[in-house]
Amino acid sequence: MNQFQYVRPTKQKAAIDALAKDTSAQFIAGGTNLVDLMKRGVMNPQKLVDINKLPLNKIEKENGGLRIGALASNKAVAEDKLVLEKQPLLAQALVAGASAQLRNMATVGGNMLQRTRCYYFYDTAMPCNKREPGSGCGALEGINRMHAIFGFSDKCIAVHPSDMSVALAALDATVLVSGPRGDRRIPFADFHRLPGDTPQKDTNLEQGELITAVDIPDGPFTKNVHYLKVRERASYAFALLSVAAALHLDNGTIKDARLAMGGVAHKPWRLNEAEKFLVGKPATEETFRQAAAIAMRDAKAFKHNAYKLKLGPNSIVQALKNATAVA
Amino acid sequence: MPKQPKGVVGDPMHRVDGRLKVTGAARYAAEHPVAGVKHGVLVTSTVARGRIKQLDTAAAEKAPGVLAVVTYRNSPKVPGYSDAKASNNPRVEGQEIKIFYDDQIHFYNQPVALAIAETLEQARYAASLVRVAYEQQPHQTDLAANLSKGTEPKKEKDYSRGQAYAYRTAPTHLEQEYGTPIQVHNPLEMHAAIALWEGNKLTVYNKTQAPKLAQQDLMRMFQLPEENVLVHSPFVGGAFGGSSRIWPQETAAILGAKHVGHPVKLMLRREQEFNLVGYRPRSMQKMGLGASADGALVGVTHEAFGNSSQYEQFAERIVHPTKSAYRTPNMNTVYKVVPLDVSTPCWTRGPGESSGSFALESAMDELAYALKMDPVALRLRNYAETDPENDKPWASKHLRECYERGAASFGWSKRNPAPRSTRQGDWLVGQGMSSGIYKSERQEATAKARLMADGTLLIQSATADTGPGTGTIMTQIAADASGVAPEKIRFELGDSALPPAPIQAGSHTATSVGSVVHDVCVALREQLQNLARNQIGSAFSQVPPTDLVALNGELQLAQDSSKRLSYVDILKQQNLPMLEVTRQSKGGPELKEHSGKSFCANFVEVHVHALTGEVRVRRVVSVVDAGRVLNHTTARSQVLGAVVWGIGQALMEQAVIDHRYGNFINHDLAEYHVPVNADMPEIDVQFIDKPDPIISPTGAKGLGEIGLVGFAAAVANAVYHATGTRVRELPITPDKLV
Amino acid sequence: MADEKPGTPPENAGHDGNRRDFLKKSTLLTAVALTPGPVVHAAEAAWDEKVAAAFEKVPLKLEVNGVKHKLSVEPRTTLLDLLREQLHLTGTKKGCDYGQCGACTVHVDGERVNSCLRLAVMEDGKKVTTIEGLANGDKLHPMQEAFVKHDGFQCGYCTPGQIMSAVACIREGHAGSEGEIKEYMSGNICRCGAYSNIVAAIQDVKNGGQKV
């Protein structure tokens, strides 16, 4: 690891200023991903701006919704009474992620900014357009068992690894950011990017912009929700594929639905068409199968991830079944 | 031998080093305080084959705190490297990899430089500044694409009895291909070494399963006499075969220490663990089984390929279970090793046997279905009363009882044999079984026993304790044989200066070292008895030795326990400051006249998610015949560990090579999955616990590996029973079942 | 930066570039003045970096196992390496260095964390408990006793991390059932496979009602 400057501002403006002028600087909060990447030489910031002194860890009711501070730990959010009451899907997704230790350290903002787990991104000896634009995509013709089936480009087929973000995408969250040019609100669907020709950019954050909070509007998804994570071992593994499912049921009829998938695209993959299909239908396995087929319409596989074309719809069905079964 | 009171062998005694391990006081390789130690970080190659074209260390050398960057250009010489014989590790055919020797690259992540600095952070940074350019040459890392290059290994010859390929003539026969991936030991303690030169005396702190072999490797490499090489390895943070020889990190630390004139400490990074310290080779196997309608095996053929490196030929016992497991008149085995541009594999828990038994025990299950026979009944139908490989009588075999107890405890008779016949909610339920066989041998070992004037007993032998609880069971054996209470005994291991012991591997520590510890303590006790009987005026002078009982550090008259004489008093009467006995032991000719094996029967229940294909092992019954159980707690733990390894091997462990680059891509613990706590099923471990009369005086047989042998097949068989899908290529991941 | 108060750690644990350059140059000049010319000439380029290195450290106050430390560390030093290499508390283990095994688990202000992923400077002013700080003198912590009693380890390398995690697991209220314990202990890999015994040890302590 190279030497770097370390500063620990107590005011938000100072933190933002520190990054605004210095493209080699990075914010650090939980550090669970950044420190790992620095150890492997994947990221080499010249300056770290420790934002842990900023007062950004509250979880509170706000404007008919829930506001979660960017520095709230994954554990704090997963076990927060308000979250469990209003957005149990989010709590489930958080608990499915990482380990108890990592959830103690990791923050909401940092979780959203996790980098992909693509093998080629992580290994500086391999080509990767995300790590080193122009060097090529190792996964495209390589081992792509974990990789995308939606929204990829010929530059990058990596997937986003966050579980929490899949739930936030399903729940129509909004990301609050503060930057050199003031504050703005980014709808969750617009927060992460598809790779296109610039896979090095994971998100639409601009230089110096700091995530301050996430807003989740209150909704009817307080009971019939399920976060399904498919993995090779029973815990502490990144998803082969995951599904966040939320249903608003009325006497067995679906009044409203939310669906998003993880492990299938460069960003959490919201299934809008499938959701629309579900509304007004009976909550049966047959309905779920049809919705899953709609969800998978544009999916395309590579050499090693064709199983996702089947695992995807199956997991959607299972997640919806589990969400329905909640008594 | 005088009859002794019930001893402590067999008791579930707590580990003698437990307190050190739970308080963090146990010191592992990188944790020994060595004054003036500097930190080394390895730079490793990013091509699988070629030569170093350019090597720029200038920036690294200028970095803060850096003492030196050692490369082939400036490295001190390893004297043994110039001699082909000295470069041949006697346990592997070929020439070992030479560290910082020349510009040639033989495998990916081969060490090319060692950055040495005052602090770890500085060394790590300096290593990142070393620039290496390679002239790349085409490499071959794919076993499947290179089978034609396979040759019969020097250490594992083809085997045949009766007619080869006779299975094809049987009324019911099958021929199937099976594969196992590269499995990496991945002990939790990453390999590390501290090297220290004092003149031409070399001291190495490392993690080794074999302090004496490590010492001999270093003597050979550095052409030093025995007294000039010391290896300290009191605690080993997991090994599983991966600490069975001197590896590059030790050599690099030694060369670095010589170069800078200070001790050097070096720990591998997790990704380097995949290339630098061995692994279980990939296997591709073909099984042919033929049987008559009643299930009697007509013929068995097992062909196997495994990979090795270009510079060494590593062979393993992959076809051994096949040769000895079942009675059949016709049998042949073929094994070929394929050299690839990778590092040399090495023994990995249940070496060979666990890969080979996956094919054999899967095929037996397939044969049972083909014959519409119960898999246990098929195995009993072909039960071998003597070793089919050589017709020798077994030293002991209680496998039938393993099957019976296992089946009863598991509830096997309630199983509906039809595949996909049982479902619980969203999960398909399947049950499968297998049996395991693993060699149980004994090697020569030496131990020293020293009774101190205060009545405490020190036993020394240069064995290791990588986790099985060696120090604990040796203490128990010593207590029973010597008559000294276990809390007054200290067993020293993990140091090359101690009396020689074999490597802790191949499940032979309890038999080899246990036997000599038994023998040396019996000899000590006999000397004490003689001293007591020969003492003028002794109450015991006329007593035959058979009437003397040794207990709690005293000799007692068997008929009258009020007549007693303490060991402390015996030494005092004789004016002896201590009493020391050394014994070497290797067992008698009966070992060669018998076939020594341990056995097990595994019963496994899996749940397979009907939609996602996730497999979870829910229930395991493992019944083991490993002779007499020396410590029920640590023995059970050994089998629990084997089950965890079996689950890993069956369901998730797989080091994947991108053959374009010739390196593993999932080279860390986030992407190479080993089981976690949540993967643990309910595990019922049972022991037959009958002493083996041949292999060792304690009655013990080998235990470390047996629980793993065949286990992955039991899981695969259960998955077939649950789903109707037969997975013949491990691991059984959701993508193969969805 | 507006909110930084130079020289008053930990509020400002950093340092700005100008001050650093000045110190680097002035010290180098001092060193040059005291050393014969040819030596300086030969070593100058390297010295520039090496002298600078002395000023790359930042102050750090840390309480480890009840002992207060005033330290000076490089920002890139992890809590794990600080404990093992500088404070010689080698009970905390390095098993992967990437947050993927849990062997380095310690408590920071009472919460279990992977010390390999924490930069030591980020823990300024905090209290760290390692395996060496768990026992009460010679009296083992109940969890340590339970690990010995239930044979919750084999090689012992993951053990300190397992025990620190196990204590936290109970304190957090995540030891309610066998299933919950398994899930909340899954961040600690045991390659020897002592998992069942670890769960038994935790249940024993939980059910024993001793204060953890």
JSON list of C-alpha atoms in Angstrom, two decimals, chain A residues 10 23 32 43 116 124 134 141 181-183 189 195 207 219 249 259 261-262 265 269 278 281 295 309 318 323 327:
[
{"chain": "A", "resi": 10, "resn": "THR", "atom": "CA", "xyz": [-15.61, 17.22, 11.44]},
{"chain": "A", "resi": 23, "resn": "THR", "atom": "CA", "xyz": [-9.17, 13.53, -7.81]},
{"chain": "A", "resi": 32, "resn": "THR", "atom": "CA", "xyz": [-14.40, -2.75, 4.51]},
{"chain": "A", "resi": 43, "resn": "MET", "atom": "CA", "xyz": [-7.31, 1.46, -5.68]},
{"chain": "A", "resi": 116, "resn": "THR", "atom": "CA", "xyz": [-17.65, -5.45, -8.13]},
{"chain": "A", "resi": 124, "resn": "THR", "atom": "CA", "xyz": [-4.09, -6.17, -11.01]},
{"chain": "A", "resi": 134, "resn": "GLY", "atom": "CA", "xyz": [-8.73, 0.28, -22.21]},
{"chain": "A", "resi": 141, "resn": "GLU", "atom": "CA", "xyz": [-13.93, -14.58, -22.87]},
{"chain": "A", "resi": 181, "resn": "ARG", "atom": "CA", "xyz": [-22.23, 22.38, -6.31]},
{"chain": "A", "resi": 182, "resn": "GLY", "atom": "CA", "xyz": [-24.73, 21.87, -3.55]},
{"chain": "A", "resi": 183, "resn": "ASP", "atom": "CA", "xyz": [-27.17, 19.17, -2.55]},
{"chain": "A", "resi": 189, "resn": "ALA", "atom": "CA", "xyz": [-32.58, 3.72, -10.24]},
{"chain": "A", "resi": 195, "resn": "PRO", "atom": "CA", "xyz": [-21.11, -0.14, -17.84]},
{"chain": "A", "resi": 207, "resn": "GLN", "atom": "CA", "xyz": [-16.24, 14.33, -8.01]},
{"chain": "A", "resi": 219, "resn": "GLY", "atom": "CA", "xyz": [-45.20, 2.00, 1.53]},
{"chain": "A", "resi": 249, "resn": "LEU", "atom": "CA", "xyz": [-51.64, -8.43, -0.85]},
{"chain": "A", "resi": 259, "resn": "LEU", "atom": "CA", "xyz": [-39.09, -6.84, -7.59]},
{"chain": "A", "resi": 261, "resn": "MET", "atom": "CA", "xyz": [-32.50, -8.77, -8.70]},
{"chain": "A", "resi": 262, "resn": "GLY", "atom": "CA", "xyz": [-28.89, -8.79, -7.62]},
{"chain": "A", "resi": 265, "resn": "ALA", "atom": "CA", "xyz": [-26.19, -6.73, -13.81]},
{"chain": "A", "resi": 269, "resn": "TRP", "atom": "CA", "xyz": [-31.77, -4.80, -11.56]},
{"chain": "A", "resi": 278, "resn": "LEU", "atom": "CA", "xyz": [-48.23, -8.89, -11.06]},
{"chain": "A", "resi": 281, "resn": "LYS", "atom": "CA", "xyz": [-53.30, -10.92, -10.34]},
{"chain": "A", "resi": 295, "resn": "ALA", "atom": "CA", "xyz": [-38.51, -10.47, -16.05]},
{"chain": "A", "resi": 309, "resn": "LEU", "atom": "CA", "xyz": [-31.19, -17.97, -17.17]},
{"chain": "A", "resi": 318, "resn": "GLN", "atom": "CA", "xyz": [-39.30, -18.70, -4.88]},
{"chain": "A", "resi": 323, "resn": "ALA", "atom": "CA", "xyz": [-43.08, -13.24, 0.41]},
{"chain": "A", "resi": 327, "resn": "ALA", "atom": "CA", "xyz": [-48.30, -14.98, 7.82]}
]
